[in-house]
Coordinates of C-alpha atoms and ligand atoms in Angstrom, one line a residue:
X1 CA 18.1 5.5 31.4
X2 CA 21.3 4.9 29.3
X3 CA 22.1 7.5 26.7
X4 CA 22.7 7.4 23.0
X5 CA 24.6 9.9 21.2
X6 CA 23.0 10.9 18.0
X7 CA 24.9 12.6 15.3
X8 CA 22.5 14.6 13.2
X9 CA 24.3 16.5 10.4
X10 CA 22.0 15.3 7.6
X11 CA 18.5 16.5 6.9
X12 CA 15.7 14.0 7.4
X13 CA 13.1 12.5 9.7
X14 CA 15.2 12.3 13.0
X15 CA 12.2 12.4 15.1
X16 CA 11.2 8.8 14.3
X17 CA 14.7 7.5 15.2
X18 CA 14.5 9.4 18.6
X19 CA 11.1 7.9 19.1
X20 CA 12.4 4.4 18.4
X21 CA 15.4 4.8 20.7
X22 CA 13.3 6.0 23.5
X23 CA 10.8 3.1 22.9
X24 CA 13.6 0.6 23.4
X25 CA 14.7 2.3 26.7
X26 CA 17.4 4.8 26.0
X27 CA 17.5 8.6 26.1
X28 CA 19.0 10.7 23.3
X29 CA 21.7 13.3 23.5
X30 CA 22.8 15.1 20.5
X31 CA 26.3 15.4 19.3
X32 CA 26.6 19.1 19.0
X33 CA 30.3 19.4 18.1
X34 CA 33.2 17.0 17.2
X35 CA 34.4 17.0 20.9
X36 CA 31.3 15.4 22.1
X37 CA 32.5 12.2 20.4
X38 CA 35.3 12.0 22.9
X39 CA 32.9 11.4 26.0
X40 CA 30.1 9.5 24.1
X41 CA 29.5 6.0 25.0
X42 CA 27.5 4.8 22.0
X43 CA 26.9 6.6 18.8
X44 CA 24.4 6.2 16.1
X45 CA 24.9 8.1 12.9
X46 CA 21.7 8.2 10.7
X47 CA 21.7 9.8 7.4
X48 CA 19.4 10.4 4.3
X49 CA 20.0 12.1 1.1
X50 CA 23.1 12.4 -1.0
X51 CA 26.4 10.6 -0.1
X52 CA 28.4 13.7 -1.3
X53 CA 26.3 16.1 0.6
X54 CA 26.7 13.8 3.7
X55 CA 30.5 13.8 3.4
X56 CA 31.0 17.4 2.7
X57 CA 28.8 18.3 5.8
X58 CA 30.8 15.9 7.9
X59 CA 34.1 17.4 6.7
X60 CA 33.1 21.0 7.0
X61 CA 31.9 20.5 10.5
X62 CA 35.3 18.8 11.4
X63 CA 33.7 15.4 12.1
X64 CA 35.7 13.1 9.8
X65 CA 38.7 12.4 12.1
X66 CA 36.8 12.5 15.5
X67 CA 34.3 9.9 14.0
X68 CA 37.3 7.6 12.8
X69 CA 38.7 8.0 16.2
X70 CA 35.5 7.0 18.0
X71 CA 35.2 4.1 15.7
X72 CA 38.7 3.0 16.4
X73 CA 38.1 3.5 20.1
X74 CA 36.0 0.2 20.1
X75 CA 32.9 1.8 21.6
X76 CA 29.6 0.8 20.0
X77 CA 28.8 2.6 16.6
X78 CA 25.9 2.2 14.5
X79 CA 25.3 3.8 11.0
X80 CA 22.0 3.9 9.3
X81 CA 21.3 4.3 5.6
X82 CA 23.5 7.1 4.2
X83 CA 25.2 6.8 7.7
X84 CA 26.2 3.2 6.7
X85 CA 27.2 4.4 3.3
X86 CA 29.5 7.0 4.7
X87 CA 31.6 4.1 6.3
X88 CA 32.5 2.8 3.0
X89 CA 35.7 3.9 1.0
X90 CA 33.4 5.8 -1.5
X91 CA 30.3 5.9 -3.7
X92 CA 29.6 6.4 -7.2
X93 CA 27.1 8.9 -6.3
X94 CA 29.8 11.3 -5.7
X95 CA 33.4 10.7 -7.1
X96 CA 34.7 13.7 -5.6
X97 CA 34.2 12.8 -1.9
X98 CA 35.8 10.0 -0.1
X99 CA 33.8 8.1 2.5
X100 CA 35.3 7.4 6.0
X101 CA 37.1 4.3 4.8
X102 CA 36.1 2.0 7.6
X103 CA 34.7 -0.7 5.2
X104 CA 36.3 -1.3 2.0
X105 CA 34.5 -0.9 -1.5
X106 CA 32.4 1.5 -3.4
X107 CA 28.6 1.8 -3.6
X108 CA 27.0 1.7 -7.0
X109 CA 23.8 2.9 -8.5
X110 CA 21.2 0.0 -8.8
X111 CA 20.6 -1.0 -12.4
X112 CA 17.3 0.7 -13.4
X113 CA 16.9 -1.1 -16.8
X114 CA 14.6 -3.7 -15.3
X115 CA 13.5 -2.3 -11.9
X116 CA 12.3 0.8 -10.3
X117 CA 14.9 3.0 -8.6
X118 CA 15.0 4.0 -5.9
X119 CA 14.7 0.8 -4.1
X120 CA 11.8 1.7 -1.8
X121 CA 10.2 -0.8 0.5
X122 CA 10.4 -4.0 2.6
X123 CA 13.4 -6.4 1.8
X124 CA 15.4 -9.0 3.7
X125 CA 18.7 -8.7 5.7
X126 CA 19.5 -12.3 5.7
X127 CA 22.8 -13.0 7.4
X128 CA 25.4 -14.8 4.9
X129 CA 28.4 -15.3 7.3
X130 CA 26.4 -16.3 10.5
X131 CA 23.8 -18.8 9.9
X132 CA 23.2 -20.4 13.4
X133 CA 22.9 -17.3 15.4
X134 CA 21.2 -14.1 15.0
X135 CA 23.3 -11.0 14.4
X136 CA 22.0 -8.0 16.4
X137 CA 18.6 -9.4 16.3
X138 CA 18.2 -9.8 12.4
X139 CA 15.9 -12.4 11.5
X140 CA 16.2 -14.3 8.3
X141 CA 12.7 -14.3 7.5
X142 CA 11.7 -10.8 8.5
X143 CA 11.5 -7.9 6.2
X144 CA 13.1 -4.4 6.9
X145 CA 12.4 -1.1 5.4
X146 CA 14.8 0.3 2.8
X147 CA 15.0 3.5 0.7
X148 CA 18.0 4.2 -1.4
X149 CA 19.3 4.2 -5.0
X150 CA 23.0 3.3 -4.2
X151 CA 24.0 0.1 -2.7
X152 CA 27.1 -1.9 -1.9
X153 CA 26.8 -4.9 -4.2
X154 CA 28.3 -8.2 -2.8
X155 CA 31.8 -8.7 -4.1
X156 CA 34.6 -10.5 -2.2
X157 CA 36.0 -7.3 -0.8
X158 CA 34.1 -7.7 2.4
X159 CA 36.2 -10.5 3.9
X160 CA 36.3 -10.3 7.6
X161 CA 33.0 -8.5 7.8
X162 CA 29.7 -10.2 8.8
X163 CA 27.1 -9.4 6.2
X164 CA 23.4 -9.6 5.8
X165 CA 22.1 -9.1 2.5
X166 CA 19.0 -8.4 0.4
X167 CA 18.1 -9.0 -3.3
X168 CA 16.8 -6.6 -5.6
X169 CA 16.2 -8.0 -9.0
X170 CA 19.3 -10.0 -9.5
X171 CA 21.5 -7.7 -7.5
X172 CA 22.5 -8.9 -4.1
X173 CA 23.6 -6.1 -1.8
X174 CA 24.6 -5.3 1.8
X175 CA 21.5 -4.8 4.0
X176 CA 23.4 -5.0 7.3
X177 CA 27.1 -5.1 8.1
X178 CA 29.1 -5.6 11.2
X179 CA 32.6 -6.1 12.5
X180 CA 33.8 -5.6 16.1
X181 CA 32.1 -2.5 17.5
X182 CA 30.7 -1.3 14.1
X183 CA 27.2 -2.1 13.1
X184 CA 25.5 -0.6 10.2
X185 CA 22.3 -1.0 8.3
X186 CA 21.3 0.2 4.9
X187 CA 17.6 -0.2 6.0
X188 CA 16.0 2.0 8.6
X189 CA 15.4 0.1 11.8
X190 CA 13.2 3.0 13.2
X191 CA 10.8 2.4 10.2
X192 CA 10.8 -1.4 10.2
X193 CA 8.2 -2.1 12.4
X194 CA 8.7 -4.3 15.7
X195 CA 11.4 -6.3 13.6
X196 CA 13.4 -3.2 13.4
X197 CA 13.1 -2.0 16.9
X198 CA 14.4 -5.6 17.9
X199 CA 17.5 -4.7 15.9
X200 CA 17.9 -1.4 17.6
X201 CA 17.5 -2.8 20.9
X202 CA 20.0 -5.6 20.4
X203 CA 22.6 -3.1 19.1
X204 CA 22.0 -0.7 22.1
X205 CA 22.3 -3.6 24.5
X206 CA 25.3 -4.9 22.7
X207 CA 23.7 -8.4 22.1
X208 CA 25.9 -8.9 18.9
X209 CA 25.0 -12.6 18.6
X210 CA 22.0 -14.3 20.2
X211 CA 20.6 -17.7 19.8
X212 CA 18.2 -18.1 17.2
X213 CA 14.8 -18.6 18.8
X214 CA 11.1 -18.6 17.9
X215 CA 10.4 -17.5 14.5
X216 CA 13.9 -16.6 14.0
X217 CA 14.8 -20.3 13.4
X218 CA 12.2 -20.7 10.6
X219 CA 14.1 -20.0 7.6
X220 CA 11.9 -19.3 4.6
X221 CA 14.1 -19.2 1.5
X222 CA 11.4 -17.6 -0.5
X223 CA 11.0 -14.8 1.9
X224 CA 14.5 -14.0 1.7
X225 CA 14.3 -13.4 -2.0
X226 CA 13.5 -9.8 -2.3
X227 CA 11.3 -6.7 -2.3
X228 CA 7.8 -7.3 -1.1
X229 CA 4.8 -5.5 -2.7
X230 CA 3.7 -2.9 -0.3
X231 CA 0.1 -2.4 1.1
X232 CA -0.4 1.1 2.2
X233 CA -3.3 2.5 4.2
X234 CA -4.4 6.1 3.4
X235 CA -6.2 8.5 5.4
X236 CA -7.9 11.6 3.9
X237 CA -8.1 14.1 6.8
X238 CA -9.9 17.4 7.0
X239 CA -11.8 19.3 9.5
X240 CA -15.6 18.6 9.6
X241 CA -18.3 21.1 9.9
X242 CA -18.0 21.0 13.7
X243 CA -14.4 21.9 13.4
X244 CA -13.0 18.4 14.5
X245 CA -10.1 16.8 12.5
X246 CA -11.6 13.7 11.0
X247 CA -10.6 10.8 8.6
X248 CA -13.1 11.0 5.8
X249 CA -13.6 9.1 2.7
X250 CA -16.0 9.7 -0.3
X251 CA -16.5 8.6 -3.8
X252 CA -15.0 10.4 -6.8
X253 CA -13.6 12.9 -4.3
X254 CA -17.1 13.9 -2.9
X255 CA -16.8 13.3 1.0
X256 CA -20.1 14.6 2.0
X257 CA -23.0 12.3 3.2
X258 CA -25.5 11.8 0.2
X259 CA -28.5 13.3 2.0
X260 CA -29.4 16.7 1.4
X261 CA -27.2 19.0 3.5
X262 CA -25.0 16.1 4.2
X263 CA -22.0 16.8 6.4
X264 CA -18.4 15.5 6.0
X265 CA -18.3 11.7 6.5
X266 CA -16.6 11.1 9.8
X267 CA -14.8 7.7 9.8
X268 CA -12.6 8.2 12.9
X269 CA -9.6 9.9 14.5
X270 CA -6.3 10.2 12.3
X271 CA -3.8 9.1 15.0
X272 CA -6.0 6.2 16.4
X273 CA -6.6 4.9 12.9
X274 CA -3.0 5.1 11.9
X275 CA -2.0 3.3 15.0
X276 CA -4.5 0.5 14.3
X277 CA -3.2 0.1 10.6
X278 CA 0.3 0.0 11.9
X279 CA -0.6 -2.9 14.4
X280 CA -2.5 -4.7 11.6
X281 CA 0.7 -4.7 9.3
X282 CA 0.4 -1.7 7.0
X283 CA 3.7 -1.2 5.2
X284 CA 3.1 2.6 5.2
X285 CA 0.6 5.1 6.3
X286 CA -0.3 8.0 4.3
X287 CA -2.1 11.2 5.5
X288 CA -3.6 13.4 2.8
X289 CA -4.9 16.9 4.1
X290 CA -7.7 17.2 1.5
X291 CA -8.5 20.7 2.4
X292 CA -6.2 23.4 3.3
X293 CA -6.8 24.5 6.8
X294 CA -7.9 28.1 6.3
X295 CA -6.8 30.9 8.4
X296 CA -4.5 28.7 10.3
X297 CA -0.8 29.9 11.0
X298 CA 1.6 27.6 9.4
X299 CA 3.4 26.7 12.6
X300 CA -0.1 25.5 13.9
X301 CA -1.1 23.3 11.0
X302 CA -3.1 20.5 12.6
X303 CA -1.2 17.8 10.6
X304 CA 2.1 18.6 12.3
X305 CA 0.6 17.5 15.7
X306 CA -1.0 14.5 14.0
X307 CA 2.5 13.4 12.8
X308 CA 4.1 14.2 16.2
X309 CA 1.7 11.9 17.9
X310 CA 1.7 9.2 15.2
X311 CA 5.4 8.9 15.0
X312 CA 5.5 7.9 18.7
X313 CA 3.9 4.6 18.1
X314 CA 3.8 3.9 14.4
X315 CA 7.2 2.5 13.2
X316 CA 6.7 2.5 9.5
X317 CA 7.0 5.2 6.9
X318 CA 4.7 8.1 7.1
X319 CA 3.9 10.2 4.2
X320 CA 2.0 13.6 4.4
X321 CA 0.3 15.4 1.4
X322 CA -2.0 18.4 0.9
X323 CA -0.9 22.0 0.9
X324 CA 2.8 21.3 0.1
X325 CA 3.5 24.5 -1.9
X326 CA 4.7 28.1 -1.2
X327 CA 2.1 29.7 0.9
X328 CA 1.3 33.1 2.4
X329 CA 1.1 32.8 6.2
X330 CA -1.5 34.6 8.1
X331 CA 0.9 37.3 9.1
X332 CA 1.5 38.0 5.5
X333 CA 4.9 36.4 5.2
X334 CA 5.7 33.8 2.5
X335 CA 6.6 30.3 3.6
X336 CA 8.3 28.2 1.0
X337 CA 7.3 24.6 0.1
X338 CA 10.7 23.6 1.3
X339 CA 10.1 25.2 4.6
X340 CA 6.7 23.6 4.9
X341 CA 8.1 20.3 4.0
X342 CA 10.9 20.7 6.6
X343 CA 8.3 21.3 9.3
X344 CA 6.6 18.1 8.3
X345 CA 9.8 16.0 8.3
X346 CA 10.8 17.4 11.7
X347 CA 7.5 16.3 13.0
X348 CA 8.0 12.7 11.9
X349 CA 7.2 12.4 8.3
X350 CA 9.4 10.4 6.0
X351 CA 8.0 11.7 2.7
X352 CA 5.9 14.6 1.5
X353 CA 3.4 14.3 -1.3
X354 CA 2.8 17.1 -3.8
X355 CA -0.5 17.2 -5.7
X356 CA -1.7 20.6 -7.3
X357 CA 1.6 22.3 -7.3
X358 CA 3.4 19.5 -9.2
X359 CA 0.8 19.9 -12.1
X360 CA 1.6 23.6 -12.2
X361 CA 5.3 23.0 -12.2
X362 CA 5.0 20.4 -15.0
X363 CA 3.0 22.8 -17.1
X364 CA 5.8 25.4 -16.7
X365 CA 8.5 22.8 -17.4
X366 CA 6.9 22.0 -20.8
X367 CA 6.3 25.7 -21.6
X368 CA 10.1 26.1 -21.1
X369 CA 10.7 23.4 -23.6
X370 CA 11.4 20.6 -21.0
X371 CA 13.9 22.7 -19.1
X372 CA 14.2 22.4 -15.3
X373 CA 13.7 25.6 -13.3
X374 CA 15.7 24.7 -10.3
X375 CA 13.1 26.4 -8.1
X376 CA 10.1 24.1 -8.1
X377 CA 9.0 22.6 -4.7
X378 CA 9.9 19.2 -6.1
X379 CA 13.4 20.1 -7.0
X380 CA 14.2 22.1 -3.9
X381 CA 12.8 19.4 -1.5
X382 CA 14.4 16.4 -3.4
X383 CA 17.7 18.2 -3.3
X384 CA 17.6 18.8 0.3
X385 CA 16.0 15.6 1.5
X386 CA 16.7 13.2 -1.4
X387 CA 14.3 12.0 -4.3
X388 CA 12.9 9.2 -1.9
X389 CA 11.3 11.9 0.4
X390 CA 9.2 13.5 -2.5
X391 CA 5.9 11.7 -3.6
X392 CA 3.8 13.2 -6.3
X393 CA 0.2 12.6 -5.9
X394 CA -1.6 12.5 -9.3
X395 CA -5.4 12.8 -9.6
X396 CA -6.3 11.9 -13.2
X397 CA -9.7 11.5 -14.7
X398 CA -10.7 9.6 -17.9
X399 CA -11.6 11.6 -20.9
X400 CA -13.2 9.3 -23.6
X401 CA -12.5 9.9 -27.2
X402 CA -13.7 8.0 -30.4
X403 CA -10.2 8.0 -31.8
X404 CA -6.6 8.8 -30.9
X405 CA -6.9 11.5 -33.6
X406 CA -9.4 13.3 -31.7
X407 CA -7.0 14.7 -29.2
X408 CA -3.2 15.7 -29.0
X409 CA -2.9 13.8 -25.7
X410 CA -1.7 10.2 -25.3
X411 CA -4.5 8.0 -25.6
X412 CA -5.0 4.2 -24.6
X413 CA -7.3 1.8 -26.1
X414 CA -9.6 0.7 -23.2
X415 CA -11.4 -2.4 -22.6
X416 CA -14.0 -0.3 -20.8
X417 CA -15.6 1.9 -23.4
X418 CA -17.0 5.4 -22.6
X419 CA -20.8 6.4 -22.3
X420 CA -21.1 6.7 -26.0
X421 CA -19.1 3.6 -26.9
X422 CA -15.7 5.5 -27.2
X423 CA -13.0 3.0 -27.2
X424 CA -10.2 5.3 -26.5
X425 CA -9.4 7.6 -23.4
X426 CA -6.8 9.7 -22.1
X427 CA -6.1 10.6 -18.5
X428 CA -6.5 14.2 -17.8
X429 CA -4.6 15.7 -14.9
X430 CA -6.6 17.7 -12.4
X431 CA -5.7 20.1 -9.5
X432 CA -7.5 21.2 -6.3
X433 CA -8.7 17.8 -5.4
X434 CA -10.3 16.9 -8.8
X435 CA -12.1 20.4 -9.2
X436 CA -10.3 21.8 -12.2
X437 CA -9.0 19.7 -15.2
X438 CA -5.8 20.7 -16.9
X439 CA -4.7 20.3 -20.6
X440 CA -2.0 17.7 -19.7
X441 CA -2.1 13.9 -19.8
X442 CA -0.9 11.9 -16.8
X443 CA 2.1 10.5 -18.8
X444 CA 3.2 13.9 -19.4
X445 CA 2.9 14.8 -15.8
X446 CA 4.7 11.8 -14.4
X447 CA 7.6 12.2 -16.9
X448 CA 8.1 15.9 -16.0
X449 CA 8.0 15.3 -12.2
X450 CA 10.5 12.3 -12.5
X451 CA 12.8 14.8 -14.3
X452 CA 12.5 17.2 -11.5
X453 CA 13.5 14.6 -9.0
X454 CA 10.3 13.0 -7.6
X455 CA 11.1 9.7 -6.0
X456 CA 7.6 8.1 -6.2
X457 CA 4.1 8.3 -7.8
X458 CA 1.0 8.1 -5.8
X459 CA -1.3 7.3 -8.6
X460 CA -5.0 8.0 -7.8
X461 CA -7.8 7.8 -10.2
X462 CA -11.0 9.9 -9.7
X463 CA -13.2 7.6 -11.8
X464 CA -12.4 4.6 -9.5
X465 CA -12.1 6.4 -6.2
X466 CA -14.5 5.1 -3.5
X467 CA -16.2 2.7 -5.9
X468 CA -14.9 -0.5 -4.5
X469 CA -14.6 -1.9 -7.9
X470 CA -10.9 -2.4 -8.2
X471 CA -7.8 -0.5 -9.4
X472 CA -7.8 1.0 -12.9
X473 CA -5.2 -1.4 -14.3
X474 CA -5.1 0.3 -17.7
X475 CA -4.0 3.5 -16.0
X476 CA -1.4 1.9 -13.8
X477 CA 0.2 0.1 -16.7
X478 CA 0.3 3.3 -18.7
X479 CA 2.2 5.2 -15.8
X480 CA 4.5 2.3 -15.1
X481 CA 5.6 2.4 -18.6
X482 CA 6.1 6.1 -18.5
X483 CA 8.5 6.2 -15.6
X484 CA 11.2 4.3 -13.8
X485 CA 10.5 5.6 -10.1
X486 CA 8.1 3.4 -8.2
X487 CA 4.4 3.8 -8.4
X488 CA 1.7 3.3 -5.7
X489 CA -1.6 2.3 -7.1
X490 CA -4.7 3.9 -5.5
X491 CA -8.4 4.2 -5.9
X492 CA -11.0 1.5 -6.1
X493 CA -9.7 -1.0 -3.8
X494 CA -12.8 -3.0 -2.3
X495 CA -11.6 -6.4 -1.2
X496 CA -8.3 -8.4 -0.9
X497 CA -8.6 -9.8 -4.3
X498 CA -8.3 -6.3 -5.8
X499 CA -4.9 -6.2 -4.3
X500 CA -3.9 -9.6 -5.8
X501 CA -5.2 -8.4 -9.1
X502 CA -3.1 -5.2 -9.2
X503 CA 0.0 -7.0 -8.1
X504 CA -0.4 -9.8 -10.6
X505 CA -1.6 -7.9 -13.6
X506 CA 0.5 -4.8 -13.4
X507 CA 4.0 -4.1 -12.2
X508 CA 3.0 -1.6 -9.6
X509 CA 5.3 -1.3 -6.6
X510 CA 2.6 -0.7 -4.0
X511 CA -1.2 -0.6 -3.7
X512 CA -3.2 1.7 -1.3
X513 CA -6.6 1.2 0.2
X514 CA -8.6 3.6 2.1
X515 CA -12.4 3.2 2.4
X516 CA -12.5 -0.5 2.7
X517 CA -10.1 -0.2 5.7
X518 CA -11.9 2.7 7.3
X519 CA -15.3 1.2 7.0
X520 CA -14.1 -2.1 8.6
X521 CA -15.0 -4.2 5.5
X522 CA -11.3 -5.9 5.5
X523 CA -8.4 -5.4 7.7
X524 CA -4.8 -4.8 6.3
X525 CA -3.9 -8.1 8.0
X526 CA -6.6 -9.9 5.9
X527 CA -5.3 -8.4 2.7
X528 CA -1.7 -9.4 3.6
X529 CA -2.7 -12.9 4.5
X530 CA -4.8 -13.3 1.3
X531 CA -1.8 -12.2 -0.8
X532 CA 0.6 -14.6 1.0
X533 CA -1.9 -17.4 0.4
X534 CA -1.8 -16.5 -3.3
X535 CA 2.0 -16.9 -3.3
X536 CA 2.7 -13.1 -3.3
X537 CA 5.7 -11.8 -1.5
X538 CA 4.4 -9.5 1.3
X539 CA 5.8 -8.6 4.6
X540 CA 4.0 -10.2 7.4
X541 CA 5.0 -8.8 10.9
X542 CA 5.2 -11.6 13.4
X543 CA 6.3 -9.8 16.3
X544 CA 4.0 -7.4 18.1
X545 CA 6.1 -5.9 20.8
X546 CA 9.7 -5.3 21.7
Ligands
LIG601 O1 -3.0 19.6 -4.2 O2 -0.9 19.2 -3.2 O3 -2.8 20.3 -1.9 O4 -2.8 17.8 -2.5 C1 -4.2 17.5 -2.0 C2 -4.2 16.0 -1.9 O5 -5.5 15.7 -1.4 C3 -4.0 15.3 -3.2 O6 -3.0 14.1 -3.0 C4 -5.4 14.7 -3.6 O7 -5.3 13.5 -4.1 C5 -6.0 14.6 -2.3 N1 -7.6 15.1 -2.3 C6 -8.0 16.3 -2.5 N2 -9.3 16.2 -2.5 C7 -9.7 14.9 -2.2 C8 -11.1 14.3 -2.0 O8 -11.2 13.2 -1.8 N3 -11.9 15.3 -2.1 N4 -8.4 12.9 -1.9 C9 -8.5 14.2 -2.2 C10 -7.8 12.0 -2.7 C11 -7.4 9.9 -3.0 C12 -6.9 8.8 -2.0 C13 -8.0 7.8 -1.6 C14 -7.8 6.8 -2.7 C15 -8.4 5.4 -2.4 N5 -8.1 10.8 -2.1 O9 -6.4 9.4 -0.9 O10 -7.6 7.4 -0.5 O11 -8.6 7.2 -4.0 O12 -9.7 5.5 -2.0 P1 -10.5 4.0 -2.0 O13 -9.5 3.0 -1.6 O14 -11.6 4.2 -0.9 O15 -11.0 3.9 -3.4 P2 -2.4 19.3 -3.0

């Protein structure tokens, strides 16, 4: 098999890229020192995180000139995400670091006044300069997975480059760019389903231009127009009483069968179910380890193997939550949350989701007078891997009050009064899977974790969990109003119309379903088709194989 040299100087989920490269028929060799670039035939340079950190790492390891020389040699070179950004002259993200200067121009931060930043999700890469052929397999009506806060907006400084663009709000920016032997994508082809694998395959085979065939010829102007709303499948995983790792699902966080002595509900095997949801068109798959695996050495955490297996065949983003905190290992040693997160990223996770530990960190943040500590799991992981890699999973519960004056917490007037006719409620944060309530409202929590560097909120709702009665729209609006980072609505989805409702009636960035998919009541595909029929912009994977 032909080889690809991979330059991995930046932290992140490299395993998925390796899996994707192998899937399209190539083997990976690592660039271990700058001299390896002299003999490499084709190079891919992926990157996540901070532009300045990326450039200083490259420079400290002596890669800047060898990389420029490789690119000048005319051999195929591909940059991905920050690996693309590094090709530009510079980025606002770090005024003190120059880029490689292969492409002119400077990256700018997205305007967050009217939209969530980071830009996370599925967007287009529609070629502007080439319209009658496909550039490296890009399809005008396909969607690709992006996750970034800085972008190269379209100015006229890109003359001579073939450019494919995406739109976010009213900003049009570079989604992919190419000239000669250089090809770079802001999106992650290894996380963009079969459409992304096709791009990787075309680059590696050096099929720069190909005739537009099949679906590629069907240009859907609407579909080119921006970020889709994401539909996420979530798998709550734990060991059952027989010691097997199972996907489970309860209601209001009770996952045992209702009969006396009921065991943990077993709805299937995590890897198989994730695979099915990917094939059905899920935009992301989230695993939540809902009980810590007791007496298990950290190195053997069962979810590490679940991720390794899943990332071989599931080419959309994977999130892992549950137990991301500093822990004492079975041998008595302390393992930091950052080390645990690193193990998960290396095993194929793109994001980690932090629950209980985030609540404790937020309490300490306010106790210090809204000062950052620098040492929390959220801060450490987001500094090392970028904000986009840190999700905070929130488990709020409604506390009804007769009037706002009855509590110091932020209340909302609810259209669904409490058991005694109370017209107000506040959303109390909980820890340990809802077992313990804390004296903090959800708005306080999400503001604190945004300040610490969380990139996304996974917004559960204990009252709605497993009820099939639709999302808590009041909660979602309250949280969307409190933060600028994207929000994933969760808990209560029972049918496709609940997804339409949450997307039409709130500005949530994504919506997550669990029980309705696990029990086979509806498929992800049915939800997507329903949303598309209602005129909502969703990604519909048309390819099924590469
Ligand atoms: O506190 O960092 O160790 O993380 C624990 C994680 O496990 C948290 O993200 C917490 O939400 C989750 N969790 C803990 N206990 C349970 C439980 O169910 N007993 N599950 C639990 C939370 C919420 C969603 C669920 C949606 C949608 N589950 O995952 O899938 O509510 O369900 P639906 O569509 O069927 O209504 P830490």
